[in-house]
Coordinates of C-alpha atoms and ligand atoms in Angstrom, one line a residue:
M15 CA -73.7 -64.6 4.8
Q16 CA -70.3 -63.3 3.6
T17 CA -67.5 -65.9 2.9
A18 CA -64.0 -65.1 4.3
I19 CA -60.6 -66.7 3.7
L20 CA -58.7 -67.1 7.0
W21 CA -55.1 -67.3 6.1
Y22 CA -53.0 -69.2 8.7
R23 CA -49.3 -68.3 8.9
N24 CA -47.2 -68.2 12.1
D25 CA -50.4 -68.4 14.2
L26 CA -51.3 -72.0 14.3
R27 CA -53.9 -72.0 17.1
I28 CA -57.6 -71.4 17.8
H29 CA -57.3 -69.6 21.2
D30 CA -56.8 -65.8 21.4
H31 CA -56.9 -65.5 17.6
E32 CA -58.4 -62.3 16.4
P33 CA -58.8 -63.2 12.7
L34 CA -60.6 -66.4 13.7
V35 CA -62.9 -64.6 16.1
N36 CA -63.8 -62.1 13.4
C37 CA -64.5 -64.8 10.8
S38 CA -66.7 -66.8 13.2
N39 CA -69.9 -65.1 12.1
K40 CA -69.2 -65.7 8.4
I41 CA -68.6 -68.7 6.2
V42 CA -65.0 -69.3 6.9
I43 CA -62.4 -71.0 4.8
P44 CA -59.3 -71.6 6.9
V45 CA -56.2 -72.3 4.8
Y46 CA -52.5 -72.9 5.4
C47 CA -50.0 -72.9 2.5
L48 CA -46.9 -75.2 2.7
D49 CA -45.0 -72.7 0.5
P50 CA -42.3 -74.6 -1.4
S51 CA -40.0 -71.6 -0.9
L52 CA -39.9 -72.5 2.8
H53 CA -38.0 -75.6 1.7
G54 CA -35.6 -73.6 -0.6
K55 CA -32.1 -72.5 0.5
T56 CA -30.9 -69.5 2.5
S57 CA -28.4 -67.3 0.8
F58 CA -25.5 -69.3 2.3
G59 CA -27.1 -72.5 1.0
F60 CA -28.6 -74.0 4.1
P61 CA -32.1 -75.6 3.9
K62 CA -34.4 -72.7 4.9
T63 CA -36.5 -74.9 7.1
G64 CA -34.5 -77.8 8.6
V65 CA -35.7 -81.2 9.8
H66 CA -36.5 -80.2 13.4
R67 CA -38.7 -77.3 12.5
T68 CA -40.3 -79.1 9.6
K69 CA -41.4 -81.9 11.9
F70 CA -42.7 -79.3 14.4
I71 CA -44.7 -77.5 11.7
L72 CA -46.3 -80.7 10.3
E73 CA -47.3 -81.8 13.8
S74 CA -48.8 -78.3 14.5
L75 CA -50.8 -78.6 11.3
H76 CA -52.3 -81.9 12.3
D77 CA -53.2 -80.4 15.7
L78 CA -54.8 -77.3 14.1
R79 CA -56.8 -79.4 11.7
Q80 CA -58.2 -81.4 14.6
S81 CA -58.9 -78.3 16.8
L82 CA -60.7 -76.6 13.9
Q83 CA -62.7 -79.8 13.2
N84 CA -63.8 -79.9 16.9
I85 CA -65.6 -76.6 16.3
G86 CA -66.9 -77.4 12.9
G87 CA -64.1 -75.9 10.7
H88 CA -62.0 -77.7 8.1
L89 CA -58.4 -76.6 7.4
I90 CA -57.3 -76.6 3.8
V91 CA -53.6 -77.3 3.4
C92 CA -52.3 -76.1 0.0
H93 CA -49.0 -77.2 -1.4
D94 CA -48.4 -74.0 -3.3
N95 CA -47.2 -70.4 -3.0
P96 CA -49.9 -68.4 -1.1
A97 CA -50.1 -65.9 -4.0
V98 CA -51.2 -68.8 -6.3
A99 CA -53.3 -70.9 -3.9
I100 CA -55.3 -68.2 -2.1
P101 CA -56.7 -66.4 -5.1
Q102 CA -57.8 -69.8 -6.5
L103 CA -59.6 -70.6 -3.3
A104 CA -61.2 -67.2 -3.1
K105 CA -62.6 -67.7 -6.6
K106 CA -63.8 -71.2 -5.9
F107 CA -65.6 -70.2 -2.7
K108 CA -66.6 -66.8 -3.9
A109 CA -64.9 -65.3 -0.9
K110 CA -65.2 -61.5 -0.5
E111 CA -62.8 -61.1 2.5
I112 CA -59.4 -62.3 3.6
H113 CA -58.2 -62.1 7.2
F114 CA -54.7 -62.7 8.4
H115 CA -52.1 -61.8 11.0
D116 CA -49.4 -59.3 9.9
E117 CA -45.8 -60.1 9.7
V118 CA -43.0 -57.5 9.8
T119 CA -40.1 -58.8 7.7
H120 CA -39.2 -58.6 4.1
E121 CA -40.0 -62.0 2.7
E122 CA -43.3 -62.2 4.5
I123 CA -44.3 -58.7 3.5
V124 CA -43.4 -59.4 -0.1
C125 CA -45.6 -62.6 0.1
E126 CA -48.6 -60.6 1.6
K127 CA -48.3 -58.0 -1.2
Q128 CA -48.3 -60.8 -3.8
V129 CA -51.4 -62.4 -2.3
I130 CA -53.3 -59.1 -2.2
A131 CA -52.2 -58.2 -5.8
A132 CA -53.4 -61.5 -7.1
L133 CA -56.8 -61.3 -5.4
D134 CA -59.8 -59.8 -7.1
D135 CA -60.2 -56.1 -6.3
S136 CA -63.6 -56.8 -4.7
V137 CA -62.0 -58.9 -1.9
K138 CA -61.6 -56.9 1.3
V139 CA -58.4 -57.3 3.2
F140 CA -58.4 -57.4 7.0
R141 CA -55.0 -57.5 8.7
Y142 CA -54.3 -58.0 12.4
W143 CA -51.4 -57.5 14.8
G144 CA -51.1 -60.7 16.9
S145 CA -47.8 -62.2 17.8
T146 CA -46.6 -60.0 20.7
L147 CA -47.5 -59.5 24.3
M148 CA -48.2 -55.8 23.8
H149 CA -50.4 -54.8 21.0
D150 CA -48.7 -52.5 18.4
D151 CA -51.6 -50.0 18.7
D152 CA -51.2 -49.7 22.4
L153 CA -47.5 -48.6 22.3
P154 CA -46.7 -45.0 23.3
H155 CA -46.7 -42.9 20.1
D156 CA -43.0 -42.0 20.5
I157 CA -41.9 -45.7 21.1
D158 CA -39.5 -45.4 18.1
H159 CA -37.1 -43.4 20.3
C160 CA -37.0 -46.3 22.8
L161 CA -36.2 -49.0 20.3
N162 CA -32.4 -48.4 20.5
T163 CA -32.1 -50.2 23.9
F164 CA -34.1 -52.8 25.5
S165 CA -34.1 -51.2 28.9
K166 CA -35.6 -47.9 27.5
F167 CA -38.3 -49.9 25.6
R168 CA -39.1 -52.1 28.6
N169 CA -39.3 -49.2 31.1
R170 CA -41.6 -47.2 28.8
V171 CA -43.8 -50.2 28.0
E172 CA -44.1 -51.3 31.6
K173 CA -45.2 -47.8 32.6
K174 CA -47.5 -47.0 29.7
C175 CA -49.0 -50.2 28.3
S176 CA -51.0 -53.1 29.6
V177 CA -51.6 -56.5 28.1
R178 CA -54.9 -57.0 26.3
K179 CA -57.2 -59.7 27.5
T180 CA -57.1 -62.9 25.5
L181 CA -60.0 -63.4 23.1
P182 CA -62.5 -66.2 23.5
T183 CA -62.3 -69.2 21.2
P184 CA -65.3 -69.4 18.9
K185 CA -67.6 -72.3 19.9
K186 CA -68.9 -73.1 16.4
L187 CA -67.5 -72.3 12.9
N188 CA -69.4 -72.3 9.7
T189 CA -67.2 -74.0 7.1
P190 CA -68.5 -75.8 4.0
Q191 CA -67.6 -79.5 3.7
I192 CA -64.5 -79.6 1.6
D193 CA -63.9 -82.6 -0.7
S194 CA -60.1 -82.5 -0.9
P195 CA -58.7 -80.4 2.0
G196 CA -55.1 -81.3 1.1
D197 CA -52.9 -83.8 2.8
I198 CA -50.4 -82.9 5.4
P199 CA -47.2 -84.6 4.1
T200 CA -45.1 -86.9 6.2
L201 CA -41.7 -85.7 7.4
E202 CA -40.1 -88.3 5.0
A203 CA -41.5 -86.3 2.1
F204 CA -38.9 -83.6 3.0
F205 CA -36.1 -85.4 5.0
A206 CA -35.2 -89.1 4.7
D207 CA -33.1 -89.3 7.8
Y208 CA -34.8 -88.0 11.0
R209 CA -33.8 -89.6 14.2
V210 CA -35.3 -89.0 17.7
E211 CA -32.5 -87.8 20.0
P212 CA -32.9 -89.4 23.4
R213 CA -30.5 -86.7 24.9
S214 CA -32.8 -83.9 24.0
V215 CA -33.9 -81.5 26.8
L216 CA -37.5 -82.2 25.9
S217 CA -39.4 -84.0 23.2
F218 CA -40.9 -81.0 21.4
T219 CA -44.2 -81.9 19.8
G220 CA -45.7 -79.3 17.6
G221 CA -49.2 -77.9 18.0
E222 CA -51.5 -75.8 20.3
S223 CA -52.4 -78.8 22.5
A224 CA -48.8 -79.8 23.2
G225 CA -47.9 -76.1 23.7
Q226 CA -50.6 -75.4 26.2
E227 CA -49.8 -78.7 27.9
R228 CA -46.1 -77.6 28.3
V229 CA -47.3 -74.4 29.9
R230 CA -49.5 -76.3 32.3
Q231 CA -46.7 -78.7 33.1
Y232 CA -44.1 -76.1 33.7
L233 CA -46.3 -73.8 35.8
W234 CA -48.9 -76.0 37.5
E235 CA -47.7 -79.6 37.6
E236 CA -44.0 -79.2 38.2
D237 CA -44.3 -75.8 39.8
C238 CA -41.0 -74.6 38.1
L239 CA -41.9 -71.0 37.6
K240 CA -41.1 -69.9 41.1
E241 CA -37.5 -70.8 40.5
Y242 CA -37.1 -69.5 37.0
F243 CA -34.9 -66.6 37.8
N244 CA -32.3 -68.9 39.4
T245 CA -32.4 -71.7 36.9
R246 CA -32.8 -69.9 33.6
N247 CA -29.1 -70.1 32.7
G248 CA -29.0 -73.8 32.9
L249 CA -28.0 -76.2 30.1
L250 CA -29.4 -79.6 31.0
G251 CA -32.9 -80.9 31.5
A252 CA -36.4 -79.9 30.6
N253 CA -37.1 -77.4 33.4
Y254 CA -34.2 -74.9 33.8
S255 CA -36.2 -72.6 31.4
S256 CA -39.7 -72.7 30.1
K257 CA -39.0 -74.1 26.6
F258 CA -42.1 -72.2 25.4
S259 CA -40.2 -70.7 22.5
A260 CA -41.0 -73.2 19.8
W261 CA -44.7 -72.9 20.4
L262 CA -44.5 -69.2 20.6
S263 CA -42.6 -68.9 17.3
L264 CA -45.1 -70.8 15.3
G265 CA -48.0 -69.1 17.2
C266 CA -49.3 -72.4 18.7
V267 CA -49.5 -70.5 22.0
S268 CA -50.4 -66.9 22.4
P269 CA -48.0 -64.8 24.7
R270 CA -51.1 -63.2 26.2
W271 CA -52.4 -66.6 27.2
I272 CA -49.1 -67.3 28.9
Y273 CA -49.3 -63.9 30.6
E274 CA -52.7 -64.7 32.0
E275 CA -51.5 -68.1 33.3
V276 CA -48.5 -66.4 35.0
K277 CA -50.9 -63.9 36.6
K278 CA -53.1 -66.8 37.9
Y279 CA -50.0 -68.5 39.1
E280 CA -49.0 -65.4 41.0
Q281 CA -52.4 -65.3 42.7
R282 CA -52.6 -69.0 43.5
R283 CA -49.0 -70.1 44.1
H284 CA -46.1 -67.6 44.2
K285 CA -45.4 -64.1 43.1
N286 CA -41.7 -63.2 43.0
K287 CA -38.8 -62.1 40.9
S288 CA -39.0 -65.3 38.8
T289 CA -42.6 -64.8 37.8
Y290 CA -41.8 -61.2 36.8
W291 CA -38.8 -62.4 34.9
L292 CA -40.7 -64.7 32.5
I293 CA -42.8 -61.7 31.5
F294 CA -39.5 -59.7 31.2
E295 CA -38.2 -62.3 28.7
L296 CA -41.4 -62.1 26.7
L297 CA -40.8 -58.4 26.4
W298 CA -37.4 -59.2 24.8
R299 CA -39.3 -61.1 22.3
D300 CA -41.6 -58.1 21.7
F301 CA -38.7 -55.8 21.5
F302 CA -37.1 -57.6 18.6
R303 CA -40.3 -57.7 16.7
F304 CA -40.9 -54.0 17.1
V305 CA -37.3 -53.3 16.2
A306 CA -37.6 -55.4 13.1
D307 CA -40.7 -53.5 12.2
D308 CA -38.9 -50.2 12.7
V309 CA -35.6 -50.8 10.9
G310 CA -36.7 -53.1 8.1
N311 CA -34.0 -55.0 6.2
Q312 CA -31.2 -53.6 8.3
I313 CA -31.5 -56.7 10.6
F314 CA -30.4 -58.8 7.5
S315 CA -27.4 -56.7 6.5
P316 CA -23.8 -57.4 7.5
E317 CA -23.5 -54.0 9.2
G318 CA -26.8 -54.5 11.0
M319 CA -28.2 -51.3 12.5
R320 CA -24.9 -49.5 12.5
N321 CA -24.1 -47.2 9.7
E322 CA -20.4 -48.1 9.4
P323 CA -19.5 -51.0 7.2
V324 CA -17.9 -53.9 9.1
S325 CA -15.5 -56.3 7.5
W326 CA -15.8 -59.9 8.4
Q327 CA -13.0 -62.3 7.7
G328 CA -13.1 -65.9 8.8
N329 CA -12.7 -68.8 6.5
E330 CA -14.7 -71.8 5.3
D331 CA -12.9 -74.3 7.5
A332 CA -13.6 -72.3 10.6
F333 CA -17.3 -72.0 9.8
V334 CA -17.6 -75.7 9.0
A335 CA -15.9 -76.7 12.2
W336 CA -18.2 -74.4 14.2
Q337 CA -21.3 -75.8 12.4
E338 CA -20.3 -79.4 13.0
G339 CA -19.3 -79.0 16.6
Q340 CA -15.6 -79.8 15.8
T341 CA -13.8 -76.6 16.8
G342 CA -11.9 -78.3 19.6
I343 CA -13.4 -76.0 22.2
P344 CA -15.6 -78.5 24.1
F345 CA -18.2 -76.0 25.4
I346 CA -18.8 -74.6 21.9
D347 CA -18.9 -78.1 20.3
A348 CA -21.3 -79.5 22.9
N349 CA -23.8 -76.7 22.2
M350 CA -23.5 -77.0 18.4
R351 CA -24.0 -80.8 18.6
E352 CA -27.1 -80.3 20.8
L353 CA -28.4 -77.9 18.1
N354 CA -27.7 -80.3 15.3
A355 CA -29.2 -83.3 17.1
T356 CA -32.3 -81.6 18.5
G357 CA -33.0 -78.2 17.0
F358 CA -32.7 -76.6 20.5
M359 CA -29.9 -74.8 22.4
S360 CA -30.1 -72.9 25.7
N361 CA -30.0 -69.1 25.6
R362 CA -26.6 -69.3 27.4
G363 CA -25.3 -71.6 24.7
R364 CA -26.7 -69.4 21.9
Q365 CA -24.9 -66.4 23.2
N366 CA -21.6 -68.2 23.5
V367 CA -21.6 -69.9 20.1
A368 CA -22.6 -66.7 18.4
S369 CA -19.9 -64.7 20.2
F370 CA -17.3 -67.4 19.4
L371 CA -18.2 -67.5 15.7
T372 CA -18.1 -63.7 15.3
K373 CA -15.6 -62.5 17.9
D374 CA -13.1 -65.3 18.0
L375 CA -13.4 -66.9 14.5
K376 CA -14.4 -63.5 13.0
V377 CA -16.9 -65.2 10.6
N378 CA -19.7 -63.1 9.1
W379 CA -22.5 -63.2 11.6
L380 CA -25.1 -63.6 8.9
R381 CA -23.8 -67.0 8.1
G382 CA -24.3 -68.1 11.7
A383 CA -27.7 -66.5 11.8
E384 CA -28.8 -68.4 8.6
Y385 CA -27.5 -71.6 10.0
F386 CA -29.7 -71.0 13.1
E387 CA -32.6 -70.2 10.8
S388 CA -32.2 -73.6 9.2
M389 CA -31.7 -75.6 12.4
L390 CA -33.7 -74.0 15.2
I391 CA -36.9 -75.6 16.2
D392 CA -38.0 -72.2 17.6
Y393 CA -36.7 -70.0 14.8
D394 CA -38.4 -66.7 14.9
V395 CA -37.1 -64.3 12.3
C396 CA -37.1 -61.2 14.5
S397 CA -35.7 -62.9 17.7
N398 CA -33.0 -64.7 15.7
Y399 CA -31.7 -61.9 13.5
G400 CA -32.1 -59.4 16.3
N401 CA -30.2 -61.4 18.9
W402 CA -27.4 -62.2 16.4
C403 CA -27.1 -58.5 15.6
Y404 CA -26.6 -57.8 19.3
V405 CA -24.1 -60.5 19.9
A406 CA -22.2 -59.7 16.7
G407 CA -22.0 -56.1 17.9
V408 CA -24.0 -54.6 15.0
G409 CA -27.2 -54.0 17.0
N410 CA -28.6 -50.6 17.2
D411 CA -26.9 -49.9 20.5
P412 CA -23.1 -50.6 20.2
R413 CA -22.9 -50.5 24.0
E414 CA -24.6 -53.9 24.0
N415 CA -21.6 -55.2 22.1
R416 CA -20.4 -58.1 24.2
Y417 CA -17.5 -60.5 24.0
F418 CA -18.0 -63.7 25.9
N419 CA -15.0 -65.2 27.6
V420 CA -15.9 -68.7 26.5
L421 CA -13.8 -70.5 29.1
K422 CA -15.1 -68.4 32.0
Q423 CA -18.6 -69.0 30.8
A424 CA -18.0 -72.8 30.5
L425 CA -16.6 -72.9 34.1
S426 CA -19.4 -70.8 35.5
Y427 CA -22.3 -72.4 33.9
D428 CA -21.0 -76.0 33.5
P429 CA -18.6 -76.1 36.6
Q430 CA -18.3 -79.9 36.7
G431 CA -18.4 -80.4 32.9
D432 CA -21.7 -82.4 33.0
Y433 CA -23.2 -80.6 30.0
V434 CA -20.1 -81.2 27.8
R435 CA -20.0 -84.8 29.0
H436 CA -23.6 -85.2 27.9
W437 CA -22.9 -84.2 24.3
L438 CA -19.2 -85.1 23.8
P439 CA -18.9 -88.9 24.5
E440 CA -15.3 -88.9 23.3
L441 CA -14.3 -86.7 26.2
A442 CA -16.7 -88.1 28.8
A443 CA -14.0 -89.9 30.8
L444 CA -12.2 -86.7 31.6
P445 CA -12.7 -85.8 35.2
G446 CA -14.6 -82.7 36.5
K447 CA -13.9 -79.3 34.9
S448 CA -10.8 -80.6 33.1
I449 CA -13.2 -81.6 30.3
H450 CA -13.3 -77.9 29.3
Y451 CA -9.6 -77.8 28.3
P452 CA -8.4 -81.2 27.1
F453 CA -5.6 -79.7 25.0
F454 CA -3.8 -78.5 28.2
L455 CA -4.0 -81.7 30.1
S456 CA -0.9 -83.7 30.8
Q457 CA -0.2 -87.2 29.3
K458 CA -0.6 -88.6 32.8
T459 CA -4.1 -87.3 33.2
L460 CA -5.1 -88.5 29.8
R461 CA -3.6 -91.9 30.4
E462 CA -5.5 -92.1 33.7
A463 CA -8.7 -91.3 32.0
N464 CA -7.8 -93.8 29.3
I465 CA -8.3 -91.2 26.6
Q466 CA -6.5 -90.5 23.4
L467 CA -7.5 -87.1 22.2
G468 CA -8.8 -87.0 18.7
H469 CA -7.3 -84.4 16.3
S470 CA -9.6 -81.4 17.1
Y471 CA -9.2 -81.7 20.9
A472 CA -5.5 -82.1 20.7
N473 CA -5.3 -79.2 18.3
P474 CA -8.3 -76.9 18.7
L475 CA -9.0 -74.6 15.7
I476 CA -8.3 -71.6 17.9
V477 CA -7.6 -71.2 21.6
P478 CA -9.2 -68.0 22.6
R479 CA -7.3 -65.4 24.5
S480 CA -9.1 -66.4 27.7
F481 CA -7.7 -69.9 27.7
H482 CA -4.1 -68.6 27.8
K483 CA -4.7 -67.1 31.2
L484 CA -5.0 -70.6 32.6
K485 CA -1.8 -71.8 34.1
P486 CA -1.3 -75.3 32.6
H487 CA 0.6 -76.7 35.6
N488 CA -2.5 -76.0 37.8
L489 CA -5.0 -77.6 35.6
D490 CA -5.0 -81.4 36.2
Ligands
FAD502 C1 -28.0 -65.8 18.8 C2 -29.3 -66.1 19.3 C3 -30.4 -66.5 18.5 C4 -31.7 -66.6 19.0 N1 -32.7 -67.1 18.2 C5 -33.9 -67.2 18.6 C6 -35.0 -67.6 17.8 O1 -34.8 -67.8 16.6 N2 -36.2 -67.8 18.4 C7 -36.5 -67.5 19.7 O2 -37.6 -67.7 20.1 N3 -35.5 -67.1 20.5 C8 -34.2 -66.9 20.0 N4 -33.2 -66.5 20.9 C9 -33.6 -66.1 22.3 C10 -33.5 -67.2 23.3 O3 -32.2 -67.9 23.3 C11 -34.6 -68.3 23.2 O4 -35.9 -67.6 23.2 C12 -34.7 -69.2 24.5 O5 -33.4 -69.8 24.7 C13 -35.8 -70.2 24.3 O6 -35.8 -71.0 25.4 P1 -37.0 -70.9 26.5 O7 -38.3 -70.9 25.8 O8 -36.8 -72.0 27.5 O9 -36.7 -69.5 27.1 P2 -37.1 -68.9 28.5 O10 -35.8 -68.5 29.2 O11 -38.0 -69.7 29.3 O12 -37.8 -67.5 28.1 C14 -39.2 -67.4 28.0 C15 -39.5 -66.8 26.6 O13 -39.1 -65.5 26.5 C16 -38.6 -65.2 25.2 N5 -37.2 -64.9 25.2 C17 -36.3 -65.3 26.1 N6 -35.0 -64.7 25.8 C18 -35.2 -64.1 24.7 C19 -34.3 -63.3 23.8 N7 -33.0 -63.1 24.1 N8 -34.8 -62.8 22.7 C20 -36.1 -63.0 22.4 N9 -37.0 -63.6 23.1 C21 -36.5 -64.2 24.2 C22 -38.8 -66.5 24.4 O14 -40.0 -66.4 23.7 C23 -38.9 -67.6 25.5 O15 -39.7 -68.7 25.1 C24 -31.9 -66.4 20.4 C25 -30.9 -66.0 21.2 C26 -29.6 -65.8 20.7 C27 -28.5 -65.4 21.6
ATP503 N1 -38.3 -63.2 6.7 C1 -37.0 -63.4 6.5 N2 -36.4 -64.5 7.0 C2 -35.1 -64.7 6.8 N3 -34.3 -63.9 6.0 C3 -34.9 -62.9 5.4 C4 -36.2 -62.6 5.6 N4 -36.5 -61.5 5.0 C5 -35.4 -61.1 4.4 N5 -34.4 -61.9 4.6 C6 -33.0 -61.9 4.2 O1 -32.7 -60.6 3.9 C7 -32.5 -60.4 2.5 C8 -33.4 -59.2 2.1 O2 -32.7 -58.2 1.8 P1 -32.6 -57.5 0.4 O3 -33.1 -56.1 0.6 O4 -31.3 -57.7 -0.2 O5 -33.8 -58.2 -0.5 P2 -33.6 -59.3 -1.6 O6 -33.1 -60.7 -1.1 O7 -32.7 -58.7 -2.7 O8 -35.1 -59.5 -2.1 P3 -35.8 -58.7 -3.2 O9 -35.2 -59.3 -4.5 O10 -37.3 -59.2 -3.0 O11 -35.6 -57.3 -3.0 C9 -32.9 -61.7 1.8 O12 -32.1 -62.0 0.8 C10 -32.8 -62.7 2.9 O13 -31.5 -63.2 2.9

């Protein structure tokens, strides 16, 4: 029987996993590499994988190790660069094949090439497309023309493609007993000071089991999907949106499996705009991956997918204030503090803080995107850089260039200020919507609330144009 290396990357699951299925009639050596470069620094000097995602990855590895064990497999965890670890394993086990899911971005492609170059020529390489709802091979042949706007892409895909069925999970694997499969380190090995945040929307636990459980809970137990369209722009609580992103990003849950659950839900419970809309959002995710595949490193360049150079100003102090949630604009600060404390931020929040950084503070969007890369629990290279390009106005369709009126957004999506109150205790006593503009409030209002404004809320870093439209005498 042939021996095959199964290289796990951002696909930490056993369900709907084509490389695993194709290795199940061989002697299979599943391996994950905790590549030290993942704990290096981004170009602006942030930890490449921050504490929230590191925790999530380690939990996902424990879960994967257990699920593989349940079907007779043993996960090897190497603490080395894949280009070093995998060829050594291939030699040790006399593997003649390697199977893995393709990635589409620069660093991952470089890594794949290095692994393949370091393997013996006799090792056959099997690569698979696996992270999207639609399979790359099923896209219309002229899809490249549709990748400049999401609507064109979606319309074409909805007409021409269908979602492939999920693949069955192998019942039994044939893996040799491995003496030293490699420890999964503790979080403390990377970060000394992790703290569980009780104000988090959800306690995100990594792994396929927790991911599938979240899907069951959101659809079946709590029956939230039928309201998704109306709740999806929320800011507080576990169920205003699905929160599937972290599990999708690390491949703990397959988007096709979610699709099948949604179809079952439509048959058994409700079929409406909300059920359609969750699939619609998954197509955004697909879109950014196919765009990244198409345009290569342009998603990492300051001018993005536009050909004209863009000059970004913005200073160090402005960036640091944004990063720390100390700009003096409560809605922005609340969102950034949520990100820092939990690794998560709503989609509404992400659009606002990204717009504020780039359009109001005029800071280079790449710095914001790298900060998100470091902090997000659900960081996905294509969705992150793709969304940032769009918000910064350097996406491939300049018509998508949007400026968010931060105050209008705050008043529409947090009308009573409850979200800001949740994250900014120093302003919590301010009544109702006035919490969104403390710097305009009269001394009388502040006295009544028994609040002395700290420096940033008395003197915000910048008061965007939109705030000046407020008439201060009407505010209290
Ligand atoms: C500046 C910026 C950066 C972002 N970075 C990331 C990122 O690194 N990883 C990530 O998964 N999402 C990213 N998003 C997209 C979106 O904000 C998150 O997917 C969403 O907030 C996750 O919450 P949810 O799972 O509850 O979403 P839901 O509203 O429940 O949506 C369901 C799923 O659809 C997908 N989805 C929804 N909106 C988008 C979108 N705009 N782009 C791509 N996929 C989408 C996600 O997989 C999500 O889990 C970013 C958005 C912005 C504006
Ligand atoms: N998968 C990724 N995740 C996050 N950032 C990435 C990823 N791939 C590339 N980048 C960013 O984009 C840049 C790649 O663009 P560039 O063409 O300048 O390559 P480079 O960094 O000079 O690498 P090389 O020396 O291998 O060519 C990287 O420096 C990095 O900041």
